[in-house]
Coordinates of C-alpha atoms and ligand atoms in Angstrom, one line a residue:
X11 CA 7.6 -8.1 -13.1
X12 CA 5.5 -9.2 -10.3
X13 CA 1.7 -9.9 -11.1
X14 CA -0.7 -6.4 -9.9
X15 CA -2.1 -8.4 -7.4
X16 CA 1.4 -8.8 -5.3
X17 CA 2.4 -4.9 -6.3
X18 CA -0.8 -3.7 -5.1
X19 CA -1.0 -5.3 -2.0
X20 CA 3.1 -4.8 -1.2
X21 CA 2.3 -0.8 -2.4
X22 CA -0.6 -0.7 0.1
X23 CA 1.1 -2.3 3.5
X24 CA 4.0 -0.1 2.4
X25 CA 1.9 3.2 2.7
X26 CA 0.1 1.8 6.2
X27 CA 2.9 1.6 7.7
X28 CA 4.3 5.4 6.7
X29 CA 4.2 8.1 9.4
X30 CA 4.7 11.3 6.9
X31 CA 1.1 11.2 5.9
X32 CA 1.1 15.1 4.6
X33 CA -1.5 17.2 5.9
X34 CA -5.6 17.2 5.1
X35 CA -7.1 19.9 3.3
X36 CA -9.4 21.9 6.1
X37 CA -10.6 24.8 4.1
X38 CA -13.4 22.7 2.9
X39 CA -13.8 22.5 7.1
X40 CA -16.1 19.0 6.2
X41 CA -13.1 17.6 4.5
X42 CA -11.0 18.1 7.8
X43 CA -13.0 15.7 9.2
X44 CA -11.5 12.1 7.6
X45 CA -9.0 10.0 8.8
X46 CA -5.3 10.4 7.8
X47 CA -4.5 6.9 7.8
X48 CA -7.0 5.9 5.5
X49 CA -5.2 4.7 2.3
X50 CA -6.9 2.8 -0.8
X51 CA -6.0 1.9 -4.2
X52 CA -7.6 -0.2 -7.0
X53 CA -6.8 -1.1 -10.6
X54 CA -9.3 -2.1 -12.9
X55 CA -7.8 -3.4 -16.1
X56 CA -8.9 -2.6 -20.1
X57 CA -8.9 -7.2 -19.7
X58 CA -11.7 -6.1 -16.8
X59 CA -9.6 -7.6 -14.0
X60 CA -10.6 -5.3 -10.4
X61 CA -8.1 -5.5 -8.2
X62 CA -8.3 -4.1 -4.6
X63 CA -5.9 -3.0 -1.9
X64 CA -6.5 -0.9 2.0
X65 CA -9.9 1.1 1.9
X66 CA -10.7 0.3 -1.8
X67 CA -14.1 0.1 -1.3
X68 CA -14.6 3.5 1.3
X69 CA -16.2 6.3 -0.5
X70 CA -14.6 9.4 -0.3
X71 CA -14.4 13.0 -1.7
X72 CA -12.7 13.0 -5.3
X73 CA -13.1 17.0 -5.5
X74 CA -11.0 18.1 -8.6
X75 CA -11.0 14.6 -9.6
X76 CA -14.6 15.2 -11.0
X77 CA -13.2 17.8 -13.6
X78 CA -12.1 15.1 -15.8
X79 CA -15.7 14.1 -16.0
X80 CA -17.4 16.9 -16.2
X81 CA -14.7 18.3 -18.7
X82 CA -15.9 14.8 -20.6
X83 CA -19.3 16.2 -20.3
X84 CA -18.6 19.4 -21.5
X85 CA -16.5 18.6 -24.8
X86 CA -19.2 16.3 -25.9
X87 CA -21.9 18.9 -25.3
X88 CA -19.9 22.2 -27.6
X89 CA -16.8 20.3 -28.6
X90 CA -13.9 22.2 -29.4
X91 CA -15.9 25.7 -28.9
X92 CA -15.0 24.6 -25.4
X93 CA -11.4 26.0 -26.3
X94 CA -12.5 29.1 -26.8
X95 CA -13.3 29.9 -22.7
X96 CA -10.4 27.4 -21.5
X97 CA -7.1 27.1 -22.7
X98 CA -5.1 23.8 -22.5
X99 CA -1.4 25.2 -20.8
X100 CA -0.1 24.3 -17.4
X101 CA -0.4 27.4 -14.9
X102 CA 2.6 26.8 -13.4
X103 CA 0.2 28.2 -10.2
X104 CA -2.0 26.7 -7.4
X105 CA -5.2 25.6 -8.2
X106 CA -7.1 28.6 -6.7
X107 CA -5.0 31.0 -7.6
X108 CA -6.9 34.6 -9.3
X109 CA -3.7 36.5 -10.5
X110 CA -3.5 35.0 -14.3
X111 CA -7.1 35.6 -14.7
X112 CA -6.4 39.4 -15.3
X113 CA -3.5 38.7 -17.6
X114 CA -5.4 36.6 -19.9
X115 CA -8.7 38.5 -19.9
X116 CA -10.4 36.0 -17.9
X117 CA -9.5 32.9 -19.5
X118 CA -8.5 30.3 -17.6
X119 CA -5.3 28.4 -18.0
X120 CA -7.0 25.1 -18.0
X121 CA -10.0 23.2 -17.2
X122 CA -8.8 21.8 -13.9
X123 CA -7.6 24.9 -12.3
X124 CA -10.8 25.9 -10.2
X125 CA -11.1 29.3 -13.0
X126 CA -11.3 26.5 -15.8
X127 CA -13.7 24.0 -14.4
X128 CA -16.0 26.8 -12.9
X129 CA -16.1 27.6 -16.5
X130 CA -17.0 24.3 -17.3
X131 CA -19.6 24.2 -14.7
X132 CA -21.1 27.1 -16.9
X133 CA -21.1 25.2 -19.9
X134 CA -22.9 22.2 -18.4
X135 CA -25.7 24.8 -16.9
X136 CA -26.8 26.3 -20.8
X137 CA -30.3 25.9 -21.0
X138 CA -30.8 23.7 -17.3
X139 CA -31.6 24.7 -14.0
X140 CA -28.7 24.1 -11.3
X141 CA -30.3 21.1 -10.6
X142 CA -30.3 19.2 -13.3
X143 CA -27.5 20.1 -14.4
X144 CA -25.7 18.8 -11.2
X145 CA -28.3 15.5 -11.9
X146 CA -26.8 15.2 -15.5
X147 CA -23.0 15.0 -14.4
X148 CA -24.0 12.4 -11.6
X149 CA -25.7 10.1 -13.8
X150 CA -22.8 10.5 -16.7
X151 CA -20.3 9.3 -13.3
X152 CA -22.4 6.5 -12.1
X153 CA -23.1 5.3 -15.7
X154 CA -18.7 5.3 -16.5
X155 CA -18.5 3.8 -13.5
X156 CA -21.1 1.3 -14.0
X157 CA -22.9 2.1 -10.4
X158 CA -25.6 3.4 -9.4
X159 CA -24.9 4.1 -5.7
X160 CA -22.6 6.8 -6.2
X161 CA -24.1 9.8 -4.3
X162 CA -23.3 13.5 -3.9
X163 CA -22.2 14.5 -0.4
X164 CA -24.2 17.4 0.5
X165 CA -22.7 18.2 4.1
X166 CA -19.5 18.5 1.5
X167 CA -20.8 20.6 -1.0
X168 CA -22.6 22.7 1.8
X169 CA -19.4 22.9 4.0
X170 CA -17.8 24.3 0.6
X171 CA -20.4 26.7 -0.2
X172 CA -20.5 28.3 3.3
X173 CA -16.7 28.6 2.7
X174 CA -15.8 29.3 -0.6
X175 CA -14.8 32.9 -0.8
X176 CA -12.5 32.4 -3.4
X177 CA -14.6 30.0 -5.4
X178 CA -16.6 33.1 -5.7
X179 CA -14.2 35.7 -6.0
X180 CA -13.0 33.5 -9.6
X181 CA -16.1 33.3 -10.7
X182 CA -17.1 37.0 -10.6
X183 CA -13.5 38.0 -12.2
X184 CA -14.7 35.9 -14.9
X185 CA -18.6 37.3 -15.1
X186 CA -17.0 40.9 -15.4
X187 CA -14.9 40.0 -18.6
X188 CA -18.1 38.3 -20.0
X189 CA -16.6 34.5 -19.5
X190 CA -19.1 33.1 -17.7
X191 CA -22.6 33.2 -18.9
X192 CA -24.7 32.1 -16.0
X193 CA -24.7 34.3 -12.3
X194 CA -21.9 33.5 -10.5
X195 CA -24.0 31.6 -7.7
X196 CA -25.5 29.0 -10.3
X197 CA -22.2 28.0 -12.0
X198 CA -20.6 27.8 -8.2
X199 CA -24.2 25.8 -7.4
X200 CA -22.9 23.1 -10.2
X201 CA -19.1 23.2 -9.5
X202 CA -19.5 22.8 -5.8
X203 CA -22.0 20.0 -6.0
X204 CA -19.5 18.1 -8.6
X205 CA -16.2 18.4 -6.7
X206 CA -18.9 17.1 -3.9
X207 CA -19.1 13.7 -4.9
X208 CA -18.0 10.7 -3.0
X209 CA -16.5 8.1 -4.4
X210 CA -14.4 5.0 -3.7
X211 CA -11.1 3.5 -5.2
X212 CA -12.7 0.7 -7.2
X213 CA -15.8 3.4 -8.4
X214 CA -13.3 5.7 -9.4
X215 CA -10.8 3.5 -11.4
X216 CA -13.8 1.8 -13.1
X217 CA -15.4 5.2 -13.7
X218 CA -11.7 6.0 -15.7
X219 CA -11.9 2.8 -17.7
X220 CA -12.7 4.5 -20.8
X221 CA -9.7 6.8 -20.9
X222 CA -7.5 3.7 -20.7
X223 CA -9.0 1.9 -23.8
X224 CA -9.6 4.4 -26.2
X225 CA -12.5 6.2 -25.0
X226 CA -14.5 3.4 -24.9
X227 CA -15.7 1.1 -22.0
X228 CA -13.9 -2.2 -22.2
X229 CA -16.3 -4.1 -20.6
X230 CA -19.2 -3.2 -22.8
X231 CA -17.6 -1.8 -25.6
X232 CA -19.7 1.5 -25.4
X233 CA -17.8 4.3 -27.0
X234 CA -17.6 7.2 -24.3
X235 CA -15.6 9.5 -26.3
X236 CA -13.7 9.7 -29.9
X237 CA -9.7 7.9 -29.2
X238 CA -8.5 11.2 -30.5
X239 CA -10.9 12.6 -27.3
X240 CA -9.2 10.0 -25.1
X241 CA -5.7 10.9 -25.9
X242 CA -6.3 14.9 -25.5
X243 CA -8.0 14.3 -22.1
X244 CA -4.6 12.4 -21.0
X245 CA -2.7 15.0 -22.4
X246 CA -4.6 17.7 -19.7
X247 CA -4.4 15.0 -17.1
X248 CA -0.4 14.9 -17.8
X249 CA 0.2 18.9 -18.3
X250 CA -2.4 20.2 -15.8
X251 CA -4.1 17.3 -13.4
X252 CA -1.6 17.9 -11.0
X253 CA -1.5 22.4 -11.0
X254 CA 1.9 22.8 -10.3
X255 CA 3.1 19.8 -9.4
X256 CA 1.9 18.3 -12.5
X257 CA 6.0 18.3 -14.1
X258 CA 7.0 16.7 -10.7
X259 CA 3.7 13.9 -11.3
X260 CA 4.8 13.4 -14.7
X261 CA 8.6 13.3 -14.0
X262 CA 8.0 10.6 -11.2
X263 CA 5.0 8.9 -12.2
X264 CA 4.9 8.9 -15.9
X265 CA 1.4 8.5 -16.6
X266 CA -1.8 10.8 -16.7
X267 CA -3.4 11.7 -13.8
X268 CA -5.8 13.8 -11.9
X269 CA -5.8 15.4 -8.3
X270 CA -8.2 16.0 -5.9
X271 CA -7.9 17.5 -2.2
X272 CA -10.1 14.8 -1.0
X273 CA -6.7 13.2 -1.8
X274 CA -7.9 10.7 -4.4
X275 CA -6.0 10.3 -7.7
X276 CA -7.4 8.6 -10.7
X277 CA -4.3 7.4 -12.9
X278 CA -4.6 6.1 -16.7
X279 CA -1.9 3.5 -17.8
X280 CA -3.4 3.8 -21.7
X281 CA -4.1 0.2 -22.9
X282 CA -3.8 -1.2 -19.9
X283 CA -5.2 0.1 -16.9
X284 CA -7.3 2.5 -14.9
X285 CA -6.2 2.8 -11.8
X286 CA -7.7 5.4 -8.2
X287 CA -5.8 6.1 -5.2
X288 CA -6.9 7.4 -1.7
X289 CA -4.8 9.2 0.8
X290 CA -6.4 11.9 2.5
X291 CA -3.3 13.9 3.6
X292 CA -2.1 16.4 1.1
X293 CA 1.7 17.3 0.0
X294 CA 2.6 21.4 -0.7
X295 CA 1.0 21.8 -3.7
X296 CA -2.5 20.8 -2.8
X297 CA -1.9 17.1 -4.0
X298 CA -2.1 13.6 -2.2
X299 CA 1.2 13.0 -1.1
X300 CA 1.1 9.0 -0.2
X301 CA -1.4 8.7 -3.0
X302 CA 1.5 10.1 -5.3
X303 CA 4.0 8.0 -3.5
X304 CA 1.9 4.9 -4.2
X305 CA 1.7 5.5 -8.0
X306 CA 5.1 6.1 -8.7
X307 CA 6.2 2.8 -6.8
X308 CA 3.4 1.1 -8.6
X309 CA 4.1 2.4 -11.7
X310 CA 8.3 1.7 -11.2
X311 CA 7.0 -1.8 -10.0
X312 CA 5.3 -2.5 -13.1
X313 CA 6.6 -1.1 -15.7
X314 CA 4.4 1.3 -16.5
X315 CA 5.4 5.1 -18.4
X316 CA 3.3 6.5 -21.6
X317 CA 7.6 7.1 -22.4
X318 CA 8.3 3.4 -21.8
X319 CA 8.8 1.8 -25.6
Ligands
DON411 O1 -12.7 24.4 -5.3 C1 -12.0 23.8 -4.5 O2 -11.2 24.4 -3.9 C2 -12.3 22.3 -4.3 N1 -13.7 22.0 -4.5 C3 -11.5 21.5 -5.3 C4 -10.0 21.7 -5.2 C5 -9.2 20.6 -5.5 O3 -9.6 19.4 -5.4 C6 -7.8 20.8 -5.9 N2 -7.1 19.6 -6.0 N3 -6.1 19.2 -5.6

């Protein structure tokens, strides 16, 4: 096996050198804006090595990265009542899609489809203003990730706001079956600002140190969540982080991880390593295509599967 510093930096010059960089998200029309050769990807490990490779250390947008964390946030404010306005399958359908939402009386799928972690979005907002909500969940982020420089973009979350039709179209589905408790607008305030925040490689994998050890931060020892917490969150990461390319993910990759349409994907090898992944352009389903690339080859490279024995 070759030591994580030689995979990484072989995995990165690999992926600089690719042509079929996929295609960047330009719904979000501020998101249309980054460079398609960008590529980063760090590994910080549970033994607190930080290993860098490309743009490591260039914020960008994590997007649906940030529903791990606010999910996070969410089970440790109600706990498993949280179950009871999500439910924990795979929807086997894009991550914007409306047409389950009718099926299932306005119960999401699962917290990372954008039904599920506008839901979540909800929870976080009992008894705050927008605003502090949205200060809450960046302050949980930069404390994980052990940084206080992390910063919401707002041209991001106002780009989003100005274009996110469907955003809103989900969340009054869900106000009309009595799912969401806040107005529509407020919940949307909170998601839109979450999914806003930038981020880099090495602020994302340390921010996903906890769900590699056990829930608790390796480096300090804090405990973040219960192991049992830790595990279930992987499990969503494996089933759902990917909408529906999440099989594929799994099938390929073999450990849990979570998309964004920035392009970033935060990866957990449990009891070993956290690792983030930049590449802004996007394959089909909505998900970073050289950023998957790069995890599987990492992953084959070293050994790493949650199957391996
Ligand atoms: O709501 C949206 O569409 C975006 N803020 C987040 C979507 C996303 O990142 C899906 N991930 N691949």
């Amino acid at each position: 096996m070759p030591e994580l510093e030689q995979a990484l930096a072989e995995v990165a010059a690999e992926m600089a050198e690719r042509t079929d960089r996929g295609k960047v998200a330009t719904y979000i029309p501020q998101l249309g804006k980054v460079d398609p050769k960008k590529f980063g990807i760090a590994a910080v490990t549970n033994d607190g090595r930080v290993i860098l490779a490309g743009d490591a250390d260039q914020p960008f947008s994590i997007q649906s990265v940030s529903k791990v964390l606010t999910l996070t946030l969410a089970l440790g404010k109600v706990g498993d009542a949280l179950w009871q306005r999500v439910g924990r399958e795979p929807s086997g359908n894009p991550f914007n899609s409306i047409v389950q939402l009718e099926h299932e009386n306005g119960i999401p799928r699962n917290p990372f489809i954008n039904a599920g972690a506008i839901i979540v979005s909800d929870v976080l907002l009992a008894g705050h203003q927008p605003r502090e909500a949205i200060g809450e969940i960046l302050r949980f982020i930069q404390f994980l990730a052990d940084d206080e420089t992390i910063i919401i973009d707002r041209e991001v979350a106002a780009s989003e706001r100005a274009t996110g039709y469907r955003n809103f179209a989900l969340a009054n589905y869900m106000k009309s079956f009595g799912n969401l408790h806040h107005e529509p607008e407020l919940a949307l305030g909170v998601y839109f600002h979450h999914c806003a925040v930038a981020m880099s490689c090495r602020q994302l994998a340390m921010a996903g140190r906890f769900l590699a050890n056990g829930g608790r931060n390796p480096a300090t020892g804090h405990s973040v969540v219960s192991p049992g917490r830790a595990r279930r969150i992987g499990a969503l990461m494996l089933t759902c982080g990917h909408y529906d390319g999440s099989g594929d993910f799994a099938f390929r990759v073999g450990i849990p991880g979570k998309s964004g349409v920035g392009g970033g994907i935060l990866g957990i090898v449990p009891g070993v390593a956290s690792l983030a992944v930049w590449s802004p352009g996007l394959n089909e389903n909505g998900n970073s295509k050289l950023g998957s690339i790069a995890l599987e080859k990492l992953a084959r490279m070293m050994n790493w599967s949650i199957f391996a024995p």
